[in-house]
PDB file of C-alpha atoms in Angstrom:
ATOM      1  CA  MET A   1      17.533  32.782 -30.739  1.00 34.00           C
ATOM      2  CA  ALA A   2      17.601  34.125 -33.894  1.00 34.00           C
ATOM      3  CA  THR A   3      15.048  36.689 -34.910  1.00 32.00           C
ATOM      4  CA  GLU A   4      13.611  36.593 -38.658  1.00 35.00           C
ATOM      5  CA  ASP A   5      15.224  39.885 -39.163  1.00 36.00           C
ATOM      6  CA  GLU A   6      18.563  38.232 -38.334  1.00 32.00           C
ATOM      7  CA  HIS A   7      18.044  35.349 -41.055  1.00 32.00           C
ATOM      8  CA  ALA A   8      19.587  36.299 -44.219  1.00 40.00           C
ATOM      9  CA  THR A   9      17.369  36.671 -47.122  1.00 44.00           C
ATOM     10  CA  HIS A  10      17.968  35.555 -50.660  1.00 51.00           C
ATOM     11  CA  PRO A  11      18.117  38.235 -53.196  1.00 67.00           C
ATOM     12  CA  ASP A  12      16.304  38.961 -56.105  1.00 91.00           C
ATOM     13  CA  ILE A  13      17.439  36.069 -58.424  1.00 95.00           C
ATOM     14  CA  ALA A  14      15.377  37.594 -61.609  1.00 94.00           C
ATOM     15  CA  ALA A  15      17.626  40.843 -61.064  1.00 95.00           C
ATOM     16  CA  MET A  16      20.872  38.625 -60.560  1.00 96.00           C
ATOM     17  CA  LEU A  17      20.192  36.931 -64.108  1.00 96.00           C
ATOM     18  CA  THR A  18      22.342  39.298 -66.096  1.00 94.00           C
ATOM     19  CA  ASP A  19      23.663  37.571 -69.037  1.00 91.00           C
ATOM     20  CA  GLN A  20      26.535  35.280 -67.162  1.00 95.00           C
ATOM     21  CA  THR A  21      25.348  32.586 -69.484  1.00 96.00           C
ATOM     22  CA  SER A  22      23.320  32.247 -72.622  1.00 94.00           C
ATOM     23  CA  ALA A  23      20.466  30.384 -70.336  1.00 96.00           C
ATOM     24  CA  CYS A  24      20.123  33.564 -68.235  1.00 96.00           C
ATOM     25  CA  ASN A  25      17.229  35.093 -70.450  1.00 95.00           C
ATOM     26  CA  ALA A  26      15.290  31.955 -70.471  1.00 95.00           C
ATOM     27  CA  ALA A  27      15.522  31.697 -66.829  1.00 96.00           C
ATOM     28  CA  ARG A  28      14.278  35.028 -66.053  1.00 96.00           C
ATOM     29  CA  GLY A  29      11.386  34.464 -68.351  1.00 95.00           C
ATOM     30  CA  ALA A  30      10.525  31.290 -66.169  1.00 96.00           C
ATOM     31  CA  ILE A  31      10.679  33.375 -63.140  1.00 96.00           C
ATOM     32  CA  ALA A  32       8.476  36.036 -64.623  1.00 95.00           C
ATOM     33  CA  ALA A  33       6.049  33.553 -65.762  1.00 95.00           C
ATOM     34  CA  GLY A  34       5.310  31.959 -62.189  1.00 95.00           C
ATOM     35  CA  GLY A  35       8.303  29.486 -62.041  1.00 95.00           C
ATOM     36  CA  GLU A  36       9.376  28.091 -58.898  1.00 95.00           C
ATOM     37  CA  VAL A  37      12.904  29.217 -57.392  1.00 95.00           C
ATOM     38  CA  GLN A  38      14.471  27.411 -54.808  1.00 95.00           C
ATOM     39  CA  VAL A  39      18.246  28.164 -53.594  1.00 94.00           C
ATOM     40  CA  SER A  40      20.134  25.948 -51.132  1.00 93.00           C
ATOM     41  CA  ASP A  41      21.256  27.492 -47.812  1.00 91.00           C
ATOM     42  CA  ARG A  42      24.073  24.611 -47.831  1.00 94.00           C
ATOM     43  CA  GLU A  43      27.496  25.255 -49.284  1.00 96.00           C
ATOM     44  CA  VAL A  44      29.126  22.523 -51.190  1.00 95.00           C
ATOM     45  CA  PRO A  45      32.667  22.119 -52.507  1.00 96.00           C
ATOM     46  CA  HIS A  46      33.688  23.152 -55.955  1.00 95.00           C
ATOM     47  CA  TRP A  47      34.703  19.914 -56.821  1.00 95.00           C
ATOM     48  CA  MET A  48      31.259  18.519 -56.354  1.00 96.00           C
ATOM     49  CA  VAL A  49      29.442  21.420 -58.083  1.00 96.00           C
ATOM     50  CA  HIS A  50      31.862  21.555 -61.124  1.00 96.00           C
ATOM     51  CA  GLY A  51      31.980  17.619 -61.246  1.00 95.00           C
ATOM     52  CA  ILE A  52      28.426  17.405 -61.723  1.00 94.00           C
ATOM     53  CA  ALA A  53      27.719  20.175 -64.047  1.00 95.00           C
ATOM     54  CA  ALA A  54      30.765  18.694 -66.437  1.00 94.00           C
ATOM     55  CA  THR A  55      29.263  15.543 -66.401  1.00 93.00           C
ATOM     56  CA  ARG A  56      25.942  16.641 -67.193  1.00 90.00           C
ATOM     57  CA  LEU A  57      27.695  18.725 -70.146  1.00 92.00           C
ATOM     58  CA  LYS A  58      29.243  15.381 -71.219  1.00 91.00           C
ATOM     59  CA  TRP A  59      26.282  13.312 -71.209  1.00 89.00           C
ATOM     60  CA  SER A  60      24.305  16.036 -73.087  1.00 86.00           C
ATOM     61  CA  LEU A  61      26.949  16.221 -75.705  1.00 84.00           C
ATOM     62  CA  LYS A  62      27.326  12.484 -75.997  1.00 84.00           C
ATOM     63  CA  ARG A  63      23.446  12.253 -76.603  1.00 81.00           C
ATOM     64  CA  GLY A  64      23.346  15.132 -78.775  1.00 75.00           C
ATOM     65  CA  LEU A  65      20.743  17.063 -76.403  1.00 64.00           C
ATOM     66  CA  PRO A  66      19.809  20.326 -78.477  1.00 63.00           C
ATOM     67  CA  LYS A  67      17.888  22.010 -75.449  1.00 80.00           C
ATOM     68  CA  THR A  68      20.735  22.358 -73.010  1.00 87.00           C
ATOM     69  CA  LEU A  69      21.382  26.169 -72.727  1.00 92.00           C
ATOM     70  CA  GLY A  70      24.494  27.537 -71.264  1.00 94.00           C
ATOM     71  CA  LEU A  71      25.780  24.363 -69.639  1.00 94.00           C
ATOM     72  CA  ASP A  72      29.301  24.579 -71.405  1.00 94.00           C
ATOM     73  CA  GLU A  73      29.487  28.486 -70.598  1.00 96.00           C
ATOM     74  CA  ALA A  74      28.850  27.303 -66.747  1.00 96.00           C
ATOM     75  CA  VAL A  75      31.152  24.649 -66.892  1.00 96.00           C
ATOM     76  CA  ASP A  76      33.751  26.928 -68.052  1.00 96.00           C
ATOM     77  CA  ILE A  77      32.640  29.747 -65.140  1.00 97.00           C
ATOM     78  CA  LEU A  78      32.482  27.173 -62.464  1.00 97.00           C
ATOM     79  CA  ALA A  79      36.425  26.278 -63.390  1.00 96.00           C
ATOM     80  CA  ARG A  80      37.498  29.718 -62.223  1.00 96.00           C
ATOM     81  CA  HIS A  81      36.302  28.840 -58.929  1.00 95.00           C
ATOM     82  CA  ARG A  82      38.258  26.022 -57.975  1.00 94.00           C
ATOM     83  CA  GLY A  83      38.758  25.587 -54.189  1.00 93.00           C
ATOM     84  CA  GLU A  84      35.859  27.527 -53.296  1.00 96.00           C
ATOM     85  CA  GLN A  85      32.635  26.949 -51.502  1.00 97.00           C
ATOM     86  CA  LEU A  86      29.459  27.362 -53.700  1.00 97.00           C
ATOM     87  CA  ARG A  87      25.746  26.904 -53.418  1.00 97.00           C
ATOM     88  CA  THR A  88      23.197  25.964 -56.070  1.00 97.00           C
ATOM     89  CA  GLY A  89      19.577  27.070 -56.938  1.00 96.00           C
ATOM     90  CA  THR A  90      16.975  25.910 -59.229  1.00 96.00           C
ATOM     91  CA  ILE A  91      14.055  27.337 -61.393  1.00 97.00           C
ATOM     92  CA  LEU A  92      11.674  25.119 -62.451  1.00 96.00           C
ATOM     93  CA  ALA A  93       9.118  26.772 -65.012  1.00 96.00           C
ATOM     94  CA  ALA A  94       5.629  26.829 -64.131  1.00 95.00           C
ATOM     95  CA  ASP A  95       4.667  24.887 -67.326  1.00 93.00           C
ATOM     96  CA  GLY A  96       7.208  22.027 -66.384  1.00 92.00           C
ATOM     97  CA  LEU A  97       9.078  22.188 -69.792  1.00 92.00           C
ATOM     98  CA  SER A  98      12.283  24.015 -68.619  1.00 93.00           C
ATOM     99  CA  PHE A  99      14.552  23.635 -65.497  1.00 95.00           C
ATOM    100  CA  PHE A 100      17.401  25.681 -64.741  1.00 97.00           C
ATOM    101  CA  THR A 101      20.213  25.374 -62.331  1.00 97.00           C
ATOM    102  CA  LEU A 102      21.850  28.462 -60.679  1.00 97.00           C
ATOM    103  CA  TYR A 103      25.196  28.675 -59.230  1.00 97.00           C
ATOM    104  CA  PHE A 104      25.981  31.030 -56.401  1.00 97.00           C
ATOM    105  CA  ASP A 105      29.304  31.799 -54.429  1.00 96.00           C
ATOM    106  CA  ALA A 106      29.489  30.621 -51.150  1.00 95.00           C
ATOM    107  CA  THR A 107      27.251  33.556 -49.652  1.00 93.00           C
ATOM    108  CA  GLY A 108      24.500  33.246 -51.964  1.00 92.00           C
ATOM    109  CA  THR A 109      24.782  36.917 -52.731  1.00 92.00           C
ATOM    110  CA  GLU A 110      26.417  36.539 -56.509  1.00 95.00           C
ATOM    111  CA  LEU A 111      25.154  34.396 -59.207  1.00 96.00           C
ATOM    112  CA  LEU A 112      28.041  32.999 -60.951  1.00 97.00           C
ATOM    113  CA  ALA A 113      26.221  30.860 -63.782  1.00 97.00           C
ATOM    114  CA  CYS A 114      22.957  29.524 -65.113  1.00 97.00           C
ATOM    115  CA  SER A 115      22.444  26.507 -66.953  1.00 97.00           C
ATOM    116  CA  GLY A 116      19.172  24.929 -68.281  1.00 95.00           C
ATOM    117  CA  VAL A 117      16.904  22.199 -70.025  1.00 92.00           C
ATOM    118  CA  GLN A 118      13.980  22.638 -72.160  1.00 85.00           C
ATOM    119  CA  ARG A 119      12.141  20.212 -73.173  1.00 80.00           C
ATOM    120  CA  SER A 120       9.507  19.887 -76.075  1.00 74.00           C
ATOM    121  CA  PRO A 121       5.810  19.374 -75.086  1.00 73.00           C
ATOM    122  CA  THR A 122       4.631  15.937 -75.408  1.00 67.00           C
ATOM    123  CA  PRO A 123       1.108  15.882 -76.865  1.00 59.00           C
ATOM    124  CA  SER A 124      -1.467  14.126 -75.119  1.00 54.00           C
ATOM    125  CA  THR A 125      -3.397  10.733 -76.151  1.00 45.00           C
ATOM    126  CA  ASN A 126      -6.451  13.165 -76.761  1.00 47.00           C
ATOM    127  CA  ASP A 127      -4.306  15.743 -78.819  1.00 48.00           C
ATOM    128  CA  SER A 128      -3.897  13.123 -81.390  1.00 44.00           C
ATOM    129  CA  LEU A 129      -7.590  11.574 -81.585  1.00 42.00           C
ATOM    130  CA  GLU A 130      -9.761  12.870 -84.581  1.00 43.00           C
ATOM    131  CA  PRO A 131     -13.006  14.503 -83.149  1.00 41.00           C
TER     132      PRO A 131
END
C-alpha cells in the first residue's frame, strides 16, 4: 500500500505559467484571485488533446469569439508533441467569468500551453431596474 508521501503532488501551477501563450498572465491572475485549479491524473493521447483544441479554435474563429485567449498558440504548441501522451487541467476563475485549459506533458510536471475563454458579465435583472 502506497503512503501519502509516495503519491506525486502537482507542482505550483501559477509558477508554471511562464508565458507559454498569451493566456498565461490571465490564468495566473485567476489563480491569485482564488480560482479553482484541477489537473487530471490521467494521460491521454496527443491526437485527442490536439484534436479538441483545434476544433475549439475552428469554432471560435467561425463564430468570431474575441474573448478566446492563447488557443491558436496552444494548438501550434500541441502540434509539436505529436505521438506523445499528455495531461490536461483547468482553472475556473472565482468569479466564473474566465475558464482556462492547461496542457501538460505526460508526467504533469511541464506545462506546455494554456488557453482561456473570458465571458463578459451579464447584468442581472435587478441591475437594469430603476430605483
